[in-house]
C-alpha positions as a Markdown table, in Angstrom:
| # | Residue | x | y | z |
|---|---|---|---|---|
| 1 | Unk | -10.4 | -37.8 | 46.2 |
| 2 | Unk | -7.4 | -35.9 | 47.6 |
| 3 | Unk | -5.6 | -32.6 | 47.7 |
| 4 | Unk | -4.2 | -31.3 | 44.4 |
| 5 | Unk | -5.8 | -34.2 | 42.5 |
| 6 | Unk | -7.4 | -31.9 | 40.0 |
| 7 | Unk | -6.6 | -28.4 | 38.6 |
| 8 | Unk | -8.6 | -25.5 | 40.0 |
| 9 | Unk | -8.5 | -21.7 | 39.5 |
| 10 | Unk | -8.7 | -19.7 | 42.7 |
| 11 | Unk | -9.2 | -15.9 | 42.7 |
| 12 | Unk | -9.7 | -13.7 | 45.8 |
| 13 | Unk | -11.2 | -10.4 | 44.4 |
| 14 | Unk | -9.6 | -7.7 | 46.6 |
| 15 | Unk | -10.2 | -9.9 | 49.7 |
| 16 | Unk | -13.9 | -9.4 | 49.2 |
| 17 | Unk | -15.1 | -12.3 | 47.1 |
| 18 | Unk | -13.8 | -15.7 | 46.3 |
| 19 | Unk | -14.2 | -17.5 | 43.0 |
| 20 | Unk | -13.1 | -21.1 | 42.5 |
| 21 | Unk | -13.6 | -22.9 | 39.1 |
| 22 | Unk | -12.8 | -26.3 | 37.7 |
| 23 | Unk | -12.9 | -28.0 | 34.3 |
| 24 | Unk | -16.2 | -29.9 | 34.8 |
| 25 | Unk | -16.5 | -31.3 | 31.3 |
| 26 | Unk | -13.0 | -32.9 | 31.6 |
| 27 | Unk | -13.0 | -33.9 | 35.3 |
| 28 | Unk | -16.6 | -34.8 | 35.9 |
| 29 | Unk | -18.3 | -35.7 | 32.6 |
| 30 | Unk | -22.0 | -36.1 | 32.7 |
| 31 | Unk | -22.1 | -35.4 | 36.4 |
| 32 | Unk | -23.3 | -32.3 | 38.2 |
| 33 | Unk | -21.0 | -32.0 | 41.3 |
| 34 | Unk | -21.6 | -29.9 | 44.4 |
| 35 | Unk | -19.3 | -27.5 | 46.3 |
| 36 | Unk | -18.8 | -26.9 | 50.0 |
| 37 | Unk | -16.4 | -24.5 | 51.9 |
| 38 | Unk | -15.1 | -23.5 | 55.4 |
| 39 | Unk | -13.2 | -20.4 | 56.5 |
| 40 | Unk | -10.8 | -20.8 | 59.4 |
| 41 | Unk | -9.6 | -23.9 | 61.2 |
| 42 | Unk | -11.1 | -26.1 | 63.9 |
| 43 | Unk | -13.2 | -29.3 | 64.2 |
| 44 | Unk | -16.4 | -27.5 | 65.0 |
| 45 | Unk | -16.6 | -25.6 | 61.7 |
| 46 | Unk | -19.7 | -26.2 | 59.6 |
| 47 | Unk | -19.5 | -26.8 | 55.9 |
| 48 | Unk | -21.3 | -24.2 | 53.9 |
| 49 | Unk | -22.9 | -25.1 | 50.5 |
| 50 | Unk | -22.4 | -23.0 | 47.5 |
| 51 | Unk | -25.3 | -20.7 | 46.8 |
| 52 | Unk | -24.0 | -19.1 | 43.5 |
| 53 | Unk | -22.8 | -21.6 | 41.0 |
| 54 | Unk | -21.0 | -20.8 | 37.7 |
| 55 | Unk | -22.3 | -23.0 | 34.8 |
| 56 | Unk | -20.8 | -24.6 | 31.8 |
| 57 | Unk | -23.4 | -26.0 | 29.5 |
| 58 | Unk | -25.8 | -26.4 | 32.4 |
| 59 | Unk | -23.2 | -28.2 | 34.6 |
| 60 | Unk | -21.7 | -26.7 | 37.7 |
| 61 | Unk | -18.2 | -25.5 | 36.9 |
| 62 | Unk | -17.4 | -23.0 | 39.7 |
| 63 | Unk | -18.6 | -21.2 | 42.8 |
| 64 | Unk | -18.7 | -17.5 | 43.8 |
| 65 | Unk | -18.9 | -16.7 | 47.6 |
| 66 | Unk | -17.9 | -14.0 | 50.1 |
| 67 | Unk | -14.4 | -13.9 | 51.6 |
| 68 | Unk | -14.6 | -14.4 | 55.3 |
| 69 | Unk | -11.1 | -15.1 | 56.5 |
| 70 | Unk | -7.4 | -15.7 | 55.6 |
| 71 | Unk | -7.7 | -19.5 | 55.4 |
| 72 | Unk | -10.0 | -21.6 | 53.3 |
| 73 | Unk | -10.9 | -25.2 | 52.9 |
| 74 | Unk | -13.2 | -26.4 | 50.1 |
| 75 | Unk | -14.6 | -29.7 | 49.0 |
| 76 | Unk | -16.0 | -30.9 | 45.7 |
| 77 | Unk | -18.5 | -33.7 | 46.0 |
| 78 | Unk | -21.0 | -35.7 | 44.0 |
| 79 | Unk | -24.4 | -34.3 | 43.2 |
| 80 | Unk | -26.1 | -35.2 | 46.6 |
| 81 | Unk | -22.9 | -34.4 | 48.6 |
| 82 | Unk | -22.4 | -37.9 | 50.0 |
| 83 | Unk | -19.1 | -38.7 | 48.3 |
| 84 | Unk | -16.1 | -36.3 | 48.3 |
| 85 | Unk | -14.2 | -36.1 | 45.0 |
| 86 | Unk | -11.7 | -33.4 | 45.9 |
| 87 | Unk | -10.7 | -31.1 | 48.7 |
| 88 | Unk | -8.0 | -28.4 | 49.3 |
| 89 | Unk | -6.7 | -26.1 | 52.1 |
| 90 | Unk | -5.2 | -22.8 | 51.2 |
| 91 | Unk | -4.3 | -19.2 | 52.3 |
| 92 | Unk | -6.9 | -17.0 | 50.8 |
| 93 | Unk | -4.6 | -13.9 | 51.1 |
| 94 | Unk | -2.2 | -15.5 | 48.6 |
| 95 | Unk | -4.7 | -15.4 | 45.8 |
| 96 | Unk | -5.7 | -11.7 | 45.9 |
| 97 | Unk | -6.5 | -9.9 | 42.7 |
| 98 | Unk | -6.6 | -6.1 | 43.5 |
| 99 | Unk | -9.2 | -3.7 | 42.2 |
| 100 | Unk | -8.3 | -1.2 | 39.5 |
| 101 | Unk | -6.7 | 2.0 | 40.8 |
| 102 | Unk | -9.2 | 4.7 | 42.0 |
| 103 | Unk | -9.1 | 8.5 | 41.6 |
| 104 | Unk | -6.2 | 8.5 | 39.1 |
| 105 | Unk | -4.8 | 12.0 | 38.7 |
| 106 | Unk | -2.3 | 13.4 | 36.2 |
| 107 | Unk | 0.0 | 16.3 | 37.0 |
| 108 | Unk | 1.9 | 17.9 | 34.1 |
| 109 | Unk | 5.0 | 20.1 | 34.3 |
| 110 | Unk | 6.7 | 20.9 | 31.0 |
| 111 | Unk | 7.7 | 17.4 | 29.6 |
| 112 | Unk | 7.2 | 15.6 | 32.9 |
| 113 | Unk | 4.0 | 13.9 | 34.0 |
| 114 | Unk | 3.2 | 12.5 | 37.5 |
| 115 | Unk | 0.4 | 9.9 | 37.8 |
| 116 | Unk | -1.0 | 8.9 | 41.2 |
| 117 | Unk | -4.1 | 7.1 | 42.7 |
| 118 | Unk | -5.7 | 6.4 | 46.0 |
| 119 | Unk | -3.6 | 4.2 | 48.3 |
| 120 | Unk | -5.4 | 1.1 | 49.6 |
| 121 | Unk | -6.0 | 0.8 | 53.3 |
| 122 | Unk | -4.4 | -2.6 | 53.8 |
| 123 | Unk | -1.2 | -4.1 | 52.6 |
| 124 | Unk | -0.3 | -1.3 | 50.2 |
| 125 | Unk | 3.3 | -2.5 | 50.3 |
| 126 | Unk | 2.2 | -5.7 | 48.5 |
| 127 | Unk | 1.2 | -3.6 | 45.4 |
| 128 | Unk | 3.1 | -2.1 | 42.5 |
| 129 | Unk | 1.7 | 0.8 | 40.5 |
| 130 | Unk | 2.1 | 0.2 | 36.7 |
| 131 | Unk | 1.8 | 2.9 | 34.1 |
| 132 | Unk | 1.6 | 2.3 | 30.4 |
| 133 | Unk | 1.6 | 5.0 | 27.7 |
| 134 | Unk | 2.0 | 5.5 | 23.9 |
| 135 | Unk | 1.6 | 8.3 | 21.4 |
| 136 | Unk | -0.6 | 8.1 | 18.4 |
| 137 | Unk | 2.6 | 7.3 | 16.3 |
| 138 | Unk | 3.5 | 4.3 | 18.5 |
| 139 | Unk | 2.3 | 0.8 | 18.0 |
| 140 | Unk | 3.4 | -0.7 | 21.4 |
| 141 | Unk | 2.9 | 0.4 | 24.9 |
| 142 | Unk | 5.8 | 1.7 | 27.0 |
| 143 | Unk | 5.6 | 0.5 | 30.6 |
| 144 | Unk | 6.9 | 1.9 | 33.9 |
| 145 | Unk | 6.4 | 0.4 | 37.4 |
| 146 | Unk | 6.8 | 2.0 | 40.8 |
| 147 | Unk | 5.7 | 1.6 | 44.4 |
| 148 | Unk | 2.1 | 2.2 | 45.2 |
| 149 | Unk | 0.8 | 4.6 | 44.4 |
| 150 | Unk | 2.6 | 7.3 | 42.4 |
| 151 | Unk | 4.9 | 7.3 | 39.4 |
| 152 | Unk | 6.6 | 10.1 | 37.4 |
| 153 | Unk | 7.9 | 10.0 | 33.9 |
| 154 | Unk | 9.6 | 12.7 | 31.7 |
| 155 | Unk | 10.4 | 13.2 | 28.0 |
| 156 | Unk | 6.9 | 13.7 | 26.7 |
| 157 | Unk | 6.6 | 15.8 | 23.5 |
| 158 | Unk | 4.0 | 18.6 | 23.9 |
| 159 | Unk | 3.1 | 18.3 | 20.2 |
| 160 | Unk | 2.0 | 14.7 | 20.5 |
| 161 | Unk | -1.1 | 13.1 | 21.9 |
| 162 | Unk | -0.6 | 10.3 | 24.4 |
| 163 | Unk | -2.8 | 7.5 | 25.7 |
| 164 | Unk | -2.4 | 6.5 | 29.4 |
| 165 | Unk | -3.6 | 3.5 | 31.4 |
| 166 | Unk | -2.7 | 2.3 | 34.9 |
| 167 | Unk | -3.2 | -0.8 | 37.1 |
| 168 | Unk | -2.1 | -2.4 | 40.4 |
| 169 | Unk | 0.0 | -5.6 | 40.5 |
| 170 | Unk | 0.3 | -8.0 | 43.4 |
| 171 | Unk | 3.9 | -9.0 | 44.4 |
| 172 | Unk | 5.0 | -12.6 | 44.0 |
| 173 | Unk | 6.0 | -14.6 | 46.0 |
| 174 | Unk | 6.0 | -12.3 | 49.0 |
| 175 | Unk | 2.3 | -11.6 | 48.9 |
| 176 | Unk | 0.8 | -13.9 | 46.3 |
| 177 | Unk | 1.4 | -17.4 | 44.9 |
| 178 | Unk | -0.2 | -16.3 | 41.6 |
| 179 | Unk | 0.7 | -13.2 | 39.5 |
| 180 | Unk | -2.5 | -11.4 | 39.7 |
| 181 | Unk | -2.9 | -7.8 | 38.5 |
| 182 | Unk | -6.0 | -5.6 | 38.5 |
| 183 | Unk | -7.9 | -4.7 | 35.4 |
| 184 | Unk | -6.7 | -1.6 | 33.6 |
| 185 | Unk | -8.3 | 1.7 | 34.7 |
| 186 | Unk | -10.1 | 3.7 | 32.1 |
| 187 | Unk | -7.8 | 4.8 | 29.3 |
| 188 | Unk | -7.3 | 8.6 | 29.1 |
| 189 | Unk | -5.8 | 10.8 | 26.4 |
| 190 | Unk | -3.6 | 13.8 | 27.0 |
| 191 | Unk | -1.8 | 16.4 | 24.9 |
| 192 | Unk | 0.5 | 19.0 | 26.4 |
| 193 | Unk | -1.3 | 18.7 | 29.7 |
| 194 | Unk | -4.8 | 18.9 | 28.2 |
| 195 | Unk | -7.3 | 16.1 | 28.6 |
| 196 | Unk | -8.9 | 15.0 | 25.3 |
| 197 | Unk | -11.7 | 12.7 | 24.4 |
| 198 | Unk | -9.4 | 10.8 | 22.0 |
| 199 | Unk | -6.1 | 11.3 | 20.2 |
| 200 | Unk | -8.0 | 11.9 | 17.0 |
| 201 | Unk | -8.9 | 15.4 | 18.4 |
| 202 | Unk | -5.3 | 16.4 | 18.0 |
| 203 | Unk | -5.6 | 16.3 | 14.2 |
| 204 | Unk | -6.9 | 19.6 | 13.1 |
| 205 | Unk | -8.9 | 20.1 | 9.8 |
| 206 | Unk | -5.9 | 22.1 | 8.5 |
| 207 | Unk | -3.5 | 19.2 | 9.1 |
| 208 | Unk | -6.0 | 16.9 | 7.4 |
| 209 | Unk | -6.0 | 19.2 | 4.3 |
| 210 | Unk | -2.2 | 19.3 | 4.3 |
| 211 | Unk | -2.1 | 15.5 | 4.4 |
| 212 | Unk | -4.7 | 15.2 | 1.5 |
| 213 | Unk | -2.8 | 17.7 | -0.6 |
| 214 | Unk | 0.5 | 16.0 | 0.1 |
| 215 | Unk | -0.8 | 12.6 | -1.0 |
| 216 | Unk | -2.4 | 14.1 | -4.1 |
| 217 | Unk | 0.9 | 15.8 | -5.1 |
| 218 | Unk | 2.8 | 12.6 | -4.5 |
| 219 | Unk | 0.4 | 10.7 | -6.8 |
| 220 | Unk | 0.7 | 13.3 | -9.5 |
| 221 | Unk | 4.5 | 13.3 | -9.2 |
| 222 | Unk | 4.6 | 9.5 | -9.5 |
| 223 | Unk | 2.4 | 9.6 | -12.6 |
| 224 | Unk | 4.7 | 12.2 | -14.2 |
| 225 | Unk | 7.8 | 10.1 | -13.5 |
| 226 | Unk | 6.1 | 7.0 | -15.0 |
| 227 | Unk | 5.1 | 9.0 | -18.1 |
| 228 | Unk | 8.7 | 10.3 | -18.6 |
| 229 | Unk | 10.1 | 6.8 | -18.1 |
| 230 | Unk | 7.6 | 5.4 | -20.6 |
| 231 | Unk | 8.6 | 7.9 | -23.3 |
| 232 | Unk | 12.3 | 7.3 | -22.8 |
| 233 | Unk | 11.7 | 3.5 | -22.9 |
| 234 | Unk | 9.9 | 3.9 | -26.3 |
| 235 | Unk | 12.8 | 5.9 | -27.7 |
| 236 | Unk | 15.3 | 3.3 | -26.4 |
| 237 | Unk | 13.3 | 0.5 | -27.9 |
| 238 | Unk | 13.0 | 2.2 | -31.3 |
| 239 | Unk | 16.8 | 2.8 | -31.4 |
| 240 | Unk | 17.8 | -0.7 | -30.2 |
| 241 | Unk | 15.0 | -2.5 | -32.1 |
| 242 | Unk | 13.9 | -0.5 | -35.1 |
| 243 | Unk | 10.7 | -1.4 | -36.8 |
| 244 | Unk | 11.1 | -3.6 | -39.8 |
| 245 | Unk | 8.8 | -2.5 | -42.7 |
| 246 | Unk | 6.4 | -5.0 | -44.1 |
| 247 | Unk | 7.4 | -5.6 | -47.8 |
| 248 | Unk | 3.8 | -6.4 | -48.8 |
| 249 | Unk | 2.9 | -2.7 | -48.8 |
| 250 | Unk | 5.5 | -1.2 | -51.2 |
| 251 | Unk | 5.4 | -4.4 | -53.3 |
| 252 | Unk | 1.6 | -4.9 | -53.2 |
| 253 | Unk | 1.3 | -5.6 | -56.9 |
| 254 | Unk | 4.0 | -8.3 | -56.6 |
| 255 | Unk | 1.9 | -10.3 | -54.1 |
| 256 | Unk | -1.6 | -9.3 | -55.3 |
| 257 | Unk | -1.2 | -9.4 | -59.1 |
| 258 | Unk | 1.7 | -11.9 | -59.6 |
| 259 | Unk | 1.4 | -14.1 | -56.5 |
| 260 | Unk | 4.9 | -13.5 | -55.5 |
| 261 | Unk | 6.4 | -14.3 | -59.0 |
| 262 | Unk | 9.4 | -12.0 | -59.0 |
| 263 | Unk | 10.5 | -12.6 | -62.6 |
| 264 | Unk | 7.0 | -12.0 | -64.0 |
| 265 | Unk | 6.8 | -8.8 | -61.9 |
| 266 | Unk | 10.2 | -7.6 | -63.1 |
| 267 | Unk | 9.3 | -8.2 | -66.8 |
| 268 | Unk | 6.1 | -6.2 | -66.4 |
| 269 | Unk | 7.8 | -3.3 | -64.5 |
| 270 | Unk | 10.8 | -2.8 | -66.8 |
| 271 | Unk | 9.2 | 0.3 | -68.3 |
| 272 | Unk | 8.6 | 1.7 | -64.8 |
| 273 | Unk | 12.3 | 1.4 | -64.0 |
| 274 | Unk | 13.2 | 3.1 | -67.2 |
| 275 | Unk | 10.7 | 5.9 | -66.6 |
| 276 | Unk | 12.1 | 6.4 | -63.1 |
| 277 | Unk | 15.6 | 6.6 | -64.5 |
| 278 | Unk | 14.6 | 9.3 | -67.0 |
| 279 | Unk | 12.9 | 11.3 | -64.3 |
| 280 | Unk | 16.1 | 11.3 | -62.3 |
| 281 | Unk | 18.1 | 12.4 | -65.3 |
| 282 | Unk | 15.6 | 15.2 | -66.3 |
| 283 | Unk | 16.8 | 17.8 | -63.7 |
| 284 | Unk | 20.3 | 17.6 | -65.2 |
| 285 | Unk | 18.9 | 18.4 | -68.7 |
| 286 | Unk | 17.0 | 21.3 | -67.2 |
| 287 | Unk | 20.1 | 22.7 | -65.5 |
| 288 | Unk | 22.0 | 22.4 | -68.8 |
| 289 | Unk | 19.1 | 24.2 | -70.7 |
| 290 | Unk | 19.1 | 27.0 | -68.2 |
| 291 | Unk | 22.9 | 27.4 | -68.6 |
| 292 | Unk | 22.5 | 27.5 | -72.4 |
| 293 | Unk | 19.6 | 30.0 | -72.0 |
| 294 | Unk | 21.9 | 32.4 | -70.1 |
| 295 | Unk | 24.4 | 32.1 | -73.0 |
| 296 | Unk | 21.6 | 32.8 | -75.4 |
| 297 | Unk | 20.8 | 36.0 | -73.6 |
| 298 | Unk | 24.4 | 37.1 | -73.9 |
| 299 | Unk | 24.5 | 36.4 | -77.6 |
| 300 | Unk | 21.2 | 38.1 | -78.1 |
| 301 | Unk | 22.8 | 41.4 | -76.9 |
| 302 | Unk | 25.4 | 41.1 | -79.7 |
| 303 | Unk | 23.2 | 40.5 | -82.6 |
| 304 | Unk | 19.6 | 39.6 | -83.9 |
| 305 | Unk | 18.2 | 36.2 | -84.1 |
| 306 | Unk | 20.3 | 34.2 | -86.5 |
| 307 | Unk | 17.7 | 31.7 | -87.6 |
| 308 | Unk | 14.1 | 30.9 | -87.0 |
| 309 | Unk | 12.8 | 27.4 | -87.7 |
| 310 | Unk | 9.6 | 26.7 | -89.5 |
| 311 | Unk | 8.0 | 23.4 | -89.4 |
| 312 | Unk | 6.6 | 23.1 | -92.9 |
| 313 | Unk | 6.9 | 19.3 | -92.9 |
| 314 | Unk | 3.9 | 19.0 | -90.7 |
| 315 | Unk | 1.8 | 21.3 | -92.9 |
| 316 | Unk | 2.7 | 19.4 | -96.1 |
| 317 | Unk | 1.9 | 16.1 | -94.5 |
| 318 | Unk | -1.7 | 15.0 | -95.1 |
| 319 | Unk | -1.7 | 12.5 | -92.3 |
| 320 | Unk | -3.7 | 13.7 | -89.2 |
| 321 | Unk | -1.5 | 12.0 | -86.7 |
| 322 | Unk | 1.7 | 13.3 | -88.3 |
| 323 | Unk | 0.2 | 16.8 | -88.4 |
| 324 | Unk | -0.7 | 16.6 | -84.7 |
| 325 | Unk | 2.8 | 15.7 | -83.5 |
| 326 | Unk | 6.0 | 16.7 | -85.3 |
| 327 | Unk | 9.5 | 16.1 | -84.0 |
| 328 | Unk | 12.3 | 18.1 | -85.6 |
| 329 | Unk | 16.0 | 17.6 | -84.8 |
| 330 | Unk | 17.6 | 21.1 | -84.9 |
| 331 | Unk | 21.1 | 21.9 | -86.0 |
| 332 | Unk | 23.8 | 22.4 | -83.4 |
| 333 | Unk | 23.9 | 25.7 | -81.5 |
| 334 | Unk | 20.6 | 26.9 | -83.0 |
| 335 | Unk | 18.6 | 29.4 | -80.9 |
| 336 | Unk | 14.8 | 29.3 | -80.8 |
| 337 | Unk | 12.5 | 31.9 | -79.3 |
| 338 | Unk | 9.8 | 30.7 | -76.8 |
| 339 | Unk | 7.6 | 32.8 | -74.5 |
| 340 | Unk | 10.1 | 35.7 | -74.6 |
| 341 | Unk | 13.2 | 33.5 | -74.1 |
| 342 | Unk | 15.8 | 32.4 | -76.5 |
| 343 | Unk | 16.8 | 28.7 | -76.2 |
| 344 | Unk | 20.0 | 27.3 | -77.6 |
| 345 | Unk | 19.2 | 23.9 | -79.2 |
| 346 | Unk | 21.7 | 21.2 | -80.1 |
| 347 | Unk | 21.4 | 17.8 | -81.8 |
| 348 | Unk | 20.4 | 15.8 | -78.8 |
| 349 | Unk | 17.2 | 17.9 | -78.2 |
| 350 | Unk | 13.8 | 17.7 | -79.9 |
| 351 | Unk | 10.7 | 19.8 | -80.0 |
| 352 | Unk | 7.2 | 18.3 | -79.7 |
| 353 | Unk | 4.2 | 20.2 | -81.2 |
């Protein structure tokens, strides 16, 4: 045994109770040690056994007892108390952990707030009063420290809700050898000098409605922009990469009927090409006929019909097929009446009956 041979944690709760703990599983494995202590100095002092042990898996790992003086000596021994394993002398006043602030008050004046609490009866000069606050829009706390036990801060926005918390801190090394602070007092919520249950109360139903509508409009606007970009992208894609038609649809008979044999398909479709050519030439003939028809009207005003054709060849022919269709090549510049019109006929025209 010996002083400082093992690591212990010593806390003097506001100079009212002492708590001393040790790592029993590491320091004293499989052994249930005992604890004894003495306040004050002198040879006639009597060791007091611990009456309230702190346990770690059913093993003694600490002791809680009443503070009875400024100096303390404690001893850790084996289970029956015969062998001393560790002892230590210390100043109990240098391990004080203060209690949380009591009767905390807030005084608001415009954008300035003053926070204060009750002043301890003893050694108030060893304490520092710490204030932390943040708005509902802040992630981290802002901290201010002052002498015990009042602090003022300005610059608060009356439109924001703020959370406040305070605690007392012991000075090191003038009063403590360990940086002990009290637990935080109960957190409070303020807005423009009014105490609230929480900062969520500062959000009115109207503001919630505005937030929901704003989010909805934002989503609709994004969808509209994406739709416009999609349409423009399709146009750009069609202009840059036009679609190539599949030849199997306009040339279906080439692949289906001729198995891709181009020469066989061309031989079979010569008459189709010729017919297409005649169809393209037909409008020119019609235009020429209309022009000749106008000339016929003008000549009709000057004189009667010069010559009327009769198709006697078809009547004299006994063949049924020849009688059904007869083609007659007229003489040049011959006029023929048809449905009230006079048509000028030349040698490159024919009449089908």
